[in-house]
PDB file of C-alpha atoms and ligand atoms in Angstrom:
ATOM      1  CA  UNK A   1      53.302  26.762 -24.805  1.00 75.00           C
ATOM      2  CA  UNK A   2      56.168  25.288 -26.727  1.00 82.00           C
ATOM      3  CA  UNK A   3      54.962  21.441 -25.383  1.00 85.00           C
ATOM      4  CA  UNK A   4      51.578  22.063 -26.468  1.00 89.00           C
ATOM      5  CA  UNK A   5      52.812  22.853 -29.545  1.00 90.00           C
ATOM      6  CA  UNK A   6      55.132  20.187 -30.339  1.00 91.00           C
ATOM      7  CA  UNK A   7      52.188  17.895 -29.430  1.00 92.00           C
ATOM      8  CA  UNK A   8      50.147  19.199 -31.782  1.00 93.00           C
ATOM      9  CA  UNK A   9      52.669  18.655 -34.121  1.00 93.00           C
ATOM     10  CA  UNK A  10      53.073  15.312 -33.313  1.00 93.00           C
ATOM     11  CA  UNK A  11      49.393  14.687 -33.428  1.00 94.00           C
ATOM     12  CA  UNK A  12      48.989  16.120 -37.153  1.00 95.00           C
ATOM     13  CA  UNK A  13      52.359  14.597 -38.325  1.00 95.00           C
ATOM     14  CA  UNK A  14      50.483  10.924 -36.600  1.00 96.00           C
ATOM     15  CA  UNK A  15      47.475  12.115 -38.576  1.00 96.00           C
ATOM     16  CA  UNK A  16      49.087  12.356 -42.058  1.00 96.00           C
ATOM     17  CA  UNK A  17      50.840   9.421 -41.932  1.00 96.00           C
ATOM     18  CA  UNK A  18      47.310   7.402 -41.534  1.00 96.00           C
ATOM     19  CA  UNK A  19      45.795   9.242 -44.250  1.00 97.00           C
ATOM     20  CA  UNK A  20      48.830   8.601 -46.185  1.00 97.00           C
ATOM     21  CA  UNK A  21      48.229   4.758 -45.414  1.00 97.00           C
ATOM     22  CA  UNK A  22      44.335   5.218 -45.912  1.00 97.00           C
ATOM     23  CA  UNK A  23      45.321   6.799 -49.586  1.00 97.00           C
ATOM     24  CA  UNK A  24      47.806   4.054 -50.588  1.00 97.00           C
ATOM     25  CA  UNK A  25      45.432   1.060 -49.653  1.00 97.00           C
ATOM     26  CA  UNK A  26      42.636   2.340 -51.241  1.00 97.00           C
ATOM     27  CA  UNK A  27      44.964   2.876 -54.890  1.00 97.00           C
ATOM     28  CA  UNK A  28      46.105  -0.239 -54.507  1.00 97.00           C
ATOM     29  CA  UNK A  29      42.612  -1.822 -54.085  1.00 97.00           C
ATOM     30  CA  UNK A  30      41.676   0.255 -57.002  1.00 97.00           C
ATOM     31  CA  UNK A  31      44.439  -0.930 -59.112  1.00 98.00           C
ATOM     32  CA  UNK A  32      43.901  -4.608 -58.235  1.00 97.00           C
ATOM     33  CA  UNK A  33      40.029  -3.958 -58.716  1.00 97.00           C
ATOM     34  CA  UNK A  34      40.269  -3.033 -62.339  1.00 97.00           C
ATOM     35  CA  UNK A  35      43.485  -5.312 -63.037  1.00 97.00           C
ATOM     36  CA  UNK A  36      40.921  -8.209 -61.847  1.00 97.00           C
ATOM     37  CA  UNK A  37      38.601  -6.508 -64.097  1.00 97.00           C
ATOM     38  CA  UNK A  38      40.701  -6.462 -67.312  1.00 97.00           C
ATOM     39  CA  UNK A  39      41.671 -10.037 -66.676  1.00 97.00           C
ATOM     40  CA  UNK A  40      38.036 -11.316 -66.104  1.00 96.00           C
ATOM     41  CA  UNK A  41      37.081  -9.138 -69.458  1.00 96.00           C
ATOM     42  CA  UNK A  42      39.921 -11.234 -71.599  1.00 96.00           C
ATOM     43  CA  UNK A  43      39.276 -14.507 -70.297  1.00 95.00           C
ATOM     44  CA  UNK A  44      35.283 -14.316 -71.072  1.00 94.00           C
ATOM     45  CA  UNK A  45      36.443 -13.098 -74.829  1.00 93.00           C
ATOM     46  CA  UNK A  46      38.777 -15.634 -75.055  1.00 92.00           C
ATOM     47  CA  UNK A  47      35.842 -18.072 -74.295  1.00 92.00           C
ATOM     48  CA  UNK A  48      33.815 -16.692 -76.303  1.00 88.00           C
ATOM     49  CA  UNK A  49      35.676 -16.681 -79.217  1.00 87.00           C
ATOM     50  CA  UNK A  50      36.846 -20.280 -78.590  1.00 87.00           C
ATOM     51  CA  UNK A  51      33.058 -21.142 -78.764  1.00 91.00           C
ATOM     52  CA  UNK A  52      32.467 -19.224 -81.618  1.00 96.00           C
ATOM     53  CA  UNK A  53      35.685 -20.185 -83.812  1.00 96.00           C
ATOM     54  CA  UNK A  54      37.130 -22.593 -85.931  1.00 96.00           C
ATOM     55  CA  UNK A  55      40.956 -22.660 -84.345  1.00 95.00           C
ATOM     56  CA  UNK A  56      42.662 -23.961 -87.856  1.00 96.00           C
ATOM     57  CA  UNK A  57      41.131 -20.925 -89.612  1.00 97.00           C
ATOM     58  CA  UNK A  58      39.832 -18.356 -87.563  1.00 95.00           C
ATOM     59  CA  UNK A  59      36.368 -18.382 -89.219  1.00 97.00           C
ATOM     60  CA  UNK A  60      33.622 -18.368 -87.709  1.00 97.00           C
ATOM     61  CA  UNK A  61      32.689 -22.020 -86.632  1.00 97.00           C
ATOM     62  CA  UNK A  62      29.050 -23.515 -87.118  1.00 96.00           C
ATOM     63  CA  UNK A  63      27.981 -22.507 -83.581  1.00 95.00           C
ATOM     64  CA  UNK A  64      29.635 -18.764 -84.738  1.00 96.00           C
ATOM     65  CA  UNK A  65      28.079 -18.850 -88.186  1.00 97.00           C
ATOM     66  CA  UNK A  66      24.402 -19.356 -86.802  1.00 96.00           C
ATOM     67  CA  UNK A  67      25.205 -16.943 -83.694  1.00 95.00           C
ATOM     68  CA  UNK A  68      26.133 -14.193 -86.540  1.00 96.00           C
ATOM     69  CA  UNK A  69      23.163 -14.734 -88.734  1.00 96.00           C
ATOM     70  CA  UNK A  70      20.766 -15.178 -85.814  1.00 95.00           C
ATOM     71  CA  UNK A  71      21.848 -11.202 -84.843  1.00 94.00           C
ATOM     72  CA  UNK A  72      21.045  -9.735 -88.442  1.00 94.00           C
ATOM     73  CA  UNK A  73      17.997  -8.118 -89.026  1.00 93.00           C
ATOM     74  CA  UNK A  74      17.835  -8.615 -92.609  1.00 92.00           C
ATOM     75  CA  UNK A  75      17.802 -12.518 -93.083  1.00 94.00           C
ATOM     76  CA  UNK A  76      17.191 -12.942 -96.813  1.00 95.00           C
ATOM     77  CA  UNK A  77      19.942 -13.108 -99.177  1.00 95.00           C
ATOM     78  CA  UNK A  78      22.109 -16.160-100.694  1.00 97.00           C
ATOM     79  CA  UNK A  79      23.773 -18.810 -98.821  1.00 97.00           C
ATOM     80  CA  UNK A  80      26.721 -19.778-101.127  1.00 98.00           C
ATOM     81  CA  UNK A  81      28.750 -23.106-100.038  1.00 98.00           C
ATOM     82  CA  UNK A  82      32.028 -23.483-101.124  1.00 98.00           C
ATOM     83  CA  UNK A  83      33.728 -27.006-100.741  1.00 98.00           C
ATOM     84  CA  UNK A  84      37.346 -28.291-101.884  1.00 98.00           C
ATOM     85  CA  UNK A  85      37.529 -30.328-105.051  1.00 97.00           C
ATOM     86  CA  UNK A  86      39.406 -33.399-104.208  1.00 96.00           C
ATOM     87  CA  UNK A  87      40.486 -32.687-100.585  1.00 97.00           C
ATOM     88  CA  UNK A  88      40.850 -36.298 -99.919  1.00 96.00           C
ATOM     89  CA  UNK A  89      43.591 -37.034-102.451  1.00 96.00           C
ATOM     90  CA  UNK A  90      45.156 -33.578-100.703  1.00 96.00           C
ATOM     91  CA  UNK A  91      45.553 -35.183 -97.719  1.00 96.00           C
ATOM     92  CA  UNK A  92      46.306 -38.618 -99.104  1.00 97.00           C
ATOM     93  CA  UNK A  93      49.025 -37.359-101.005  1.00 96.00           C
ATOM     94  CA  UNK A  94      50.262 -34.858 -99.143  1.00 97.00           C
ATOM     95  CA  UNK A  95      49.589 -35.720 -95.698  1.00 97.00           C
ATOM     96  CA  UNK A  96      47.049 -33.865 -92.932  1.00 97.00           C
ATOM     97  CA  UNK A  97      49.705 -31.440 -92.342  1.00 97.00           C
ATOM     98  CA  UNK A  98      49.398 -29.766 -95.580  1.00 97.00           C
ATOM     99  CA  UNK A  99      46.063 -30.282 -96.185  1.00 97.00           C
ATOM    100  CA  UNK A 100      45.651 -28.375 -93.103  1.00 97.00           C
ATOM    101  CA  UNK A 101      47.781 -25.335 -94.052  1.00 97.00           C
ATOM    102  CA  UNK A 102      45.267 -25.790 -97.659  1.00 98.00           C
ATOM    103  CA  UNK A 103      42.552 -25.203 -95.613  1.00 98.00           C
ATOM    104  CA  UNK A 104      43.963 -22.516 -93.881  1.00 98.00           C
ATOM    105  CA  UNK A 105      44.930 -20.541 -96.842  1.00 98.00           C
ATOM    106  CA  UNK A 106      42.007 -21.265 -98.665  1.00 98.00           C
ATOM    107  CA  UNK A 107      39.697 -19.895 -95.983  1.00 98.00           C
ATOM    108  CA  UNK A 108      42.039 -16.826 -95.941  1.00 98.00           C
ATOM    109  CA  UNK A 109      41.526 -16.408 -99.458  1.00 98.00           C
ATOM    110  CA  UNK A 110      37.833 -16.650 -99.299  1.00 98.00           C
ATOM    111  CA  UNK A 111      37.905 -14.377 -96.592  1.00 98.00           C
ATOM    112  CA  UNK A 112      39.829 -11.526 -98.281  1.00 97.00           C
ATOM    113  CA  UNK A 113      37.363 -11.981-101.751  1.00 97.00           C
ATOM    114  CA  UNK A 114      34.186 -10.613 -99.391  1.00 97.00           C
ATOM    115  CA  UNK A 115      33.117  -7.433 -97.558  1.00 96.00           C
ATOM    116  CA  UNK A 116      32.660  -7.667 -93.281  1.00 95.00           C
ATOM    117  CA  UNK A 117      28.929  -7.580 -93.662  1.00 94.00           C
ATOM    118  CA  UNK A 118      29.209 -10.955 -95.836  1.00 97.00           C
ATOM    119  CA  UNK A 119      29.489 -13.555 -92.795  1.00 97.00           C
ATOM    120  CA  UNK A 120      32.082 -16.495 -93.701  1.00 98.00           C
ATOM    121  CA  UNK A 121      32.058 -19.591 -91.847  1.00 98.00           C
ATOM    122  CA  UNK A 122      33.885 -22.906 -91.795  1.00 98.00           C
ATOM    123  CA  UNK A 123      30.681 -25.098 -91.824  1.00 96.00           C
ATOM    124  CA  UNK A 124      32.380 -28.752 -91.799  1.00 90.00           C
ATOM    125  CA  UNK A 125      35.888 -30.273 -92.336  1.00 92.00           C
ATOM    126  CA  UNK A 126      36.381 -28.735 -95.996  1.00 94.00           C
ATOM    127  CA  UNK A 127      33.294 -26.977 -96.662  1.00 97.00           C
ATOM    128  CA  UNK A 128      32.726 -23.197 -96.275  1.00 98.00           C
ATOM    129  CA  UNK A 129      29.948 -21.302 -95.882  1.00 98.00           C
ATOM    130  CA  UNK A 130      28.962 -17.488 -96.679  1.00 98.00           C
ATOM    131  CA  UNK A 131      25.975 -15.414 -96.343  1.00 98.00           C
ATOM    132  CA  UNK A 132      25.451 -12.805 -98.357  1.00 97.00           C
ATOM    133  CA  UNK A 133      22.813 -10.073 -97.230  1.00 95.00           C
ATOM    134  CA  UNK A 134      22.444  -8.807-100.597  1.00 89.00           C
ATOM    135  CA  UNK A 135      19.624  -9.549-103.441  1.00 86.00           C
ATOM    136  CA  UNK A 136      21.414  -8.799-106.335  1.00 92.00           C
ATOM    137  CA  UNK A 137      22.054 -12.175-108.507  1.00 94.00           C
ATOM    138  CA  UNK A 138      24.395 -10.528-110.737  1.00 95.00           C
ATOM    139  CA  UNK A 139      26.669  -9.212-107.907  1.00 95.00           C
ATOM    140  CA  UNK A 140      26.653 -12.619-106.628  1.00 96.00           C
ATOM    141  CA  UNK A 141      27.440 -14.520-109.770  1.00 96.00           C
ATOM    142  CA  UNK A 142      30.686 -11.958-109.887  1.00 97.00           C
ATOM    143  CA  UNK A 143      31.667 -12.681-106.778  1.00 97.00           C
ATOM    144  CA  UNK A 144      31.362 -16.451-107.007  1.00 97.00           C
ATOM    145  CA  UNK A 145      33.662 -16.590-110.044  1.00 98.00           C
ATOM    146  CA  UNK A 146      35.790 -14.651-108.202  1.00 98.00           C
ATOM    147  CA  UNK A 147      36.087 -17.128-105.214  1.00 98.00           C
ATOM    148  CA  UNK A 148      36.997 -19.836-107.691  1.00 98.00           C
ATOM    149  CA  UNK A 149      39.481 -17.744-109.620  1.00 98.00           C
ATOM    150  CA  UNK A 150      41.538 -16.300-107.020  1.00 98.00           C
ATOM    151  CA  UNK A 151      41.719 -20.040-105.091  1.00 98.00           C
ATOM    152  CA  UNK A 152      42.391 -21.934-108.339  1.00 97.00           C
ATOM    153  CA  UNK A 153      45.287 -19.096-108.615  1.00 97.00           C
ATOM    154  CA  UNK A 154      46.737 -20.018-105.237  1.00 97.00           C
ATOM    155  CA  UNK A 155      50.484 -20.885-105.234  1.00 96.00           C
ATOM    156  CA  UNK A 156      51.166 -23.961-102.755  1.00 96.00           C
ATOM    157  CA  UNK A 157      54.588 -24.760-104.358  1.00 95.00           C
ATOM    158  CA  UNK A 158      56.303 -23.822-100.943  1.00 96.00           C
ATOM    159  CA  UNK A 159      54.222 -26.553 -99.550  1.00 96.00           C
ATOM    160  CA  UNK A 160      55.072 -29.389-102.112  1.00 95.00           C
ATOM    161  CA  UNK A 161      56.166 -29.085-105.888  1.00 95.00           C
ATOM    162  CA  UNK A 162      53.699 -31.416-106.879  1.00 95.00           C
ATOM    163  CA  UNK A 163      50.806 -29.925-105.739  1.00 95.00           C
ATOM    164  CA  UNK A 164      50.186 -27.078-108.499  1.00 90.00           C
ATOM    165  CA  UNK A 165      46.263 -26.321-107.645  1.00 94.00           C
ATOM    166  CA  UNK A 166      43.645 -26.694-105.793  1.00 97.00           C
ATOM    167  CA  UNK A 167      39.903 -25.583-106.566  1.00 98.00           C
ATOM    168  CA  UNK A 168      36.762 -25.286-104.654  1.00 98.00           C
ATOM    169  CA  UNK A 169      33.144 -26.172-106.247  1.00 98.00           C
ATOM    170  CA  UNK A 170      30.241 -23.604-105.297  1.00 98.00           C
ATOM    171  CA  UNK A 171      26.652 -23.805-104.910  1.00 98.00           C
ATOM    172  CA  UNK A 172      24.553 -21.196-104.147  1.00 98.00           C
ATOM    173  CA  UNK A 173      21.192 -19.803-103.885  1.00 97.00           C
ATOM    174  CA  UNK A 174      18.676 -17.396-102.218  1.00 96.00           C
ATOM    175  CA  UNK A 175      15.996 -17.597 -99.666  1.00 95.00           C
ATOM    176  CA  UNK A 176      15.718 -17.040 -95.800  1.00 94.00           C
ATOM    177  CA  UNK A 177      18.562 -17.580 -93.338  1.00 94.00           C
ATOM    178  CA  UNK A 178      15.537 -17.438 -90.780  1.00 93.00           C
ATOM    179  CA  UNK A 179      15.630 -20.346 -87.967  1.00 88.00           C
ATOM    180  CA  UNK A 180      13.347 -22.404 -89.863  1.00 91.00           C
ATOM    181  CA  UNK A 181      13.742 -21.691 -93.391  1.00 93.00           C
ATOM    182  CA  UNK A 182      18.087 -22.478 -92.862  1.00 95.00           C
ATOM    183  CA  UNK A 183      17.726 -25.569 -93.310  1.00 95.00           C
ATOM    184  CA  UNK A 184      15.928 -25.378 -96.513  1.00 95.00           C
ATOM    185  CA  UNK A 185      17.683 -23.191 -97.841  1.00 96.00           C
ATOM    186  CA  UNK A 186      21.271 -25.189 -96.990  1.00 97.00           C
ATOM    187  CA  UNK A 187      19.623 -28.005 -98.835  1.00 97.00           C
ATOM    188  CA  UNK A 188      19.116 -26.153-102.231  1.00 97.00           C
ATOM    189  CA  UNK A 189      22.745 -24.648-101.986  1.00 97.00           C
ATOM    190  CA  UNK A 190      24.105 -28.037-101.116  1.00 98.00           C
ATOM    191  CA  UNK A 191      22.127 -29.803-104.201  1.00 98.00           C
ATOM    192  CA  UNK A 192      23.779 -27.205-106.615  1.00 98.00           C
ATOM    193  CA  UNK A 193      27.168 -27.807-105.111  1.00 98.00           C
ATOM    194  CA  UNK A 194      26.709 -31.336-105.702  1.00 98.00           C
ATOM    195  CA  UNK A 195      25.618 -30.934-109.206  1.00 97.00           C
ATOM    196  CA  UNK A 196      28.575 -28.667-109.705  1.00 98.00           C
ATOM    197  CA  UNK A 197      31.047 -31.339-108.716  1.00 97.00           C
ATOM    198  CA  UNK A 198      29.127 -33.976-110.669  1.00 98.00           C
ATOM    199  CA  UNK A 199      29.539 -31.818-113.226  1.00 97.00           C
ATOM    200  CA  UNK A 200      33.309 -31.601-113.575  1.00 96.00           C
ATOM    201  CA  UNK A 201      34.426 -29.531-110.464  1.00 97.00           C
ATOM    202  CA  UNK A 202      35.905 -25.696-110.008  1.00 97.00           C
ATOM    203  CA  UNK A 203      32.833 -24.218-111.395  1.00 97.00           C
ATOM    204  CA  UNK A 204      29.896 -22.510-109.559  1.00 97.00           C
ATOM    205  CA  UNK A 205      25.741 -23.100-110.179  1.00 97.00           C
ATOM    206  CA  UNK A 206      23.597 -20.610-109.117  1.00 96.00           C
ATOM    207  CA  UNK A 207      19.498 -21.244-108.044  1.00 94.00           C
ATOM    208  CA  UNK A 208      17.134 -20.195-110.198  1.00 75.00           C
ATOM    209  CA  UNK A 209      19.387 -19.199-112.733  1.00 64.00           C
ATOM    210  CA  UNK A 210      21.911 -20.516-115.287  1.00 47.00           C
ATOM    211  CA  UNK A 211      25.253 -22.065-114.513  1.00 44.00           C
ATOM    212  CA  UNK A 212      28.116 -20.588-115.037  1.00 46.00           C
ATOM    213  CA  UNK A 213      31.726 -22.417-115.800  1.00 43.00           C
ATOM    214  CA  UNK A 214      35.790 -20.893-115.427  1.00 41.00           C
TER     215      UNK A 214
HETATM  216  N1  GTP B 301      43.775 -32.123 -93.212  1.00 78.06           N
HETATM  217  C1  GTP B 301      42.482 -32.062 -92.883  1.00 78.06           C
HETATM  218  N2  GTP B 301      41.596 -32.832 -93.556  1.00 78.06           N
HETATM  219  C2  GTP B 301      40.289 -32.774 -93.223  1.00 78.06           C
HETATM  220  C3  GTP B 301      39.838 -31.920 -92.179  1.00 78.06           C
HETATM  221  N3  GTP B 301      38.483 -32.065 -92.104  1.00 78.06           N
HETATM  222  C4  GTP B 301      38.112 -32.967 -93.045  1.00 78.06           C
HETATM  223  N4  GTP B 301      39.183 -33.416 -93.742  1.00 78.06           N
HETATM  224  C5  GTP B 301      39.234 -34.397 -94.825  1.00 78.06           C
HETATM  225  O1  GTP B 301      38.536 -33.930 -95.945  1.00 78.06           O
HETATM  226  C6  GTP B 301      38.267 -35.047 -96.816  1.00 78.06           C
HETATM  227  C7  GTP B 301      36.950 -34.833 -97.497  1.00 78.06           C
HETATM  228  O2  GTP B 301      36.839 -35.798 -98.473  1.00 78.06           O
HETATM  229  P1  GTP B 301      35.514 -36.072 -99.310  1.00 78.06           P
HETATM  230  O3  GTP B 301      34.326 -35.598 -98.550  1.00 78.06           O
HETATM  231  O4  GTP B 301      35.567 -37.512 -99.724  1.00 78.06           O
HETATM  232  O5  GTP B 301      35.600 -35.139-100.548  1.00 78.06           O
HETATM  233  P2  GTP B 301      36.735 -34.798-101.595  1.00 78.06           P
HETATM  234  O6  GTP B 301      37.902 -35.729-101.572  1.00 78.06           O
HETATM  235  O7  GTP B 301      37.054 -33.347-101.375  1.00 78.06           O
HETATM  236  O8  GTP B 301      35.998 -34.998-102.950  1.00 78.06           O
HETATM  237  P3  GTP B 301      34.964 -34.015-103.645  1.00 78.06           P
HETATM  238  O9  GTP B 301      34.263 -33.255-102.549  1.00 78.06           O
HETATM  239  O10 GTP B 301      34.028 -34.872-104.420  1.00 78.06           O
HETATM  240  O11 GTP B 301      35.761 -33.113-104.531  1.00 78.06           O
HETATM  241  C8  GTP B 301      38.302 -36.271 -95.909  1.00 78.06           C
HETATM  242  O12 GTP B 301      39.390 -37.068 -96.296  1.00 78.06           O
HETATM  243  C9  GTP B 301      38.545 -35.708 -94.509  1.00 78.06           C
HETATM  244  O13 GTP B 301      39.395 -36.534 -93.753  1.00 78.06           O
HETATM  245  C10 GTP B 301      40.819 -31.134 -91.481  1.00 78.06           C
HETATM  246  O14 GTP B 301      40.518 -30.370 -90.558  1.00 78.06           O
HETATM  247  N5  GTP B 301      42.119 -31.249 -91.876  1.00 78.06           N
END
């Protein structure tokens, strides 16, 4: 009969609207599900790489460095440690300001000099370390030179008209970057950084092999 009918009607038209309702809650669980998701996802990176990071430069930090080096499966190659010549007149001259924005660009600049497999950290206040997985002495001498050319030819004019150069001394030299054998190792490449600032500054000495002068 025509009432029979209309009640159906009524009944499916009742039905539809719940499954409507069912359909709407359960996207906009979904939505807020992965939305929470995302979020959670960005907030552990953005821990992470706090942890991992020095925030002046956006190297790696020490914690980073030794995180990165702990992960490689090849662990021999040269530990190079790069440190500005001078940095404390920099600042004393200059102010903190721009020996910060120094450090900044210098880091940049040592940075841009090596490949993404070379892992680049800032190691202390104005001392930066790189590991190279590679054996090859010759490529390494090449590449040191290079680090101290293209700092030394840095422009900070913008900064202050008086300061017209800065340079970084090098040491560097090859072993294991192994948990136990780091510290060894840091030693020998921090010995021929010191003899290569006693030894008049913006030049690089390699282990076991000559020195080498810009
Ligand atoms: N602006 C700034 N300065 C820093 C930072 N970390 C360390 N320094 C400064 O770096 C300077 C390092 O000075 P020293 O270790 O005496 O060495 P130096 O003057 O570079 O002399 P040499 O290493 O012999 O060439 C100190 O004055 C520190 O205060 C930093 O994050 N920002």
């Amino acid at each position: 009969s025509d009432v029979s009918w209309q009640k159906q009607a009524i009944e499916q038209t009742r039905l539809n609207i719940i499954l409507f309702i069912n359909i709407a809650i359960f996207a906009v669980v979904l939505v807020l599900t992965l939305w929470q998701l995302v979020k959670t996802k960005r907030v552990n990176q953005h821990h992470y790489e706090q942890s991992v990071l020095d925030p002046l430069t956006q190297l790696f930090n020490r914690h980073g460095f030794h995180q990165s080096v702990d992960s490689l499966d090849n662990k021999s190659g040269f530990l190079l440690i790069a440190d500005i010549d001078n940095f404390k007149s920099i600042n004393d001259r200059f102010g903190h300001n721009i020996g910060d924005k120094v450090l900044h660009r210098v880091a940049k600049t040592l940075k841009q000099q090596v490949r993404d497999s070379d892992i680049v950290a800032r190691y202390g206040g104005e001392e930066f370390v790189i590991f190279f997985p590679s054996q090859d002495s010759n490529q390494l001498k090449m590449i040191s030179q290079r680090l101290i050319c293209s700092v030394s030819a840095l422009d900070f004019s913008d900064l202050n008209e008086n300061l017209k150069q800065v340079t970084i001394s090098v040491g560097l030299d090859k072993g294991s970057v192994e948990a136990n054998h780091f510290e060894l190792l840091y030693e020998k490449a921090d010995t021929l950084l010191y003899k290569a600032k006693s030894s008049g500054k913006n030049q690089f000495i390699m282990g076991h092999l000559e020195s080498a002068s810009v």
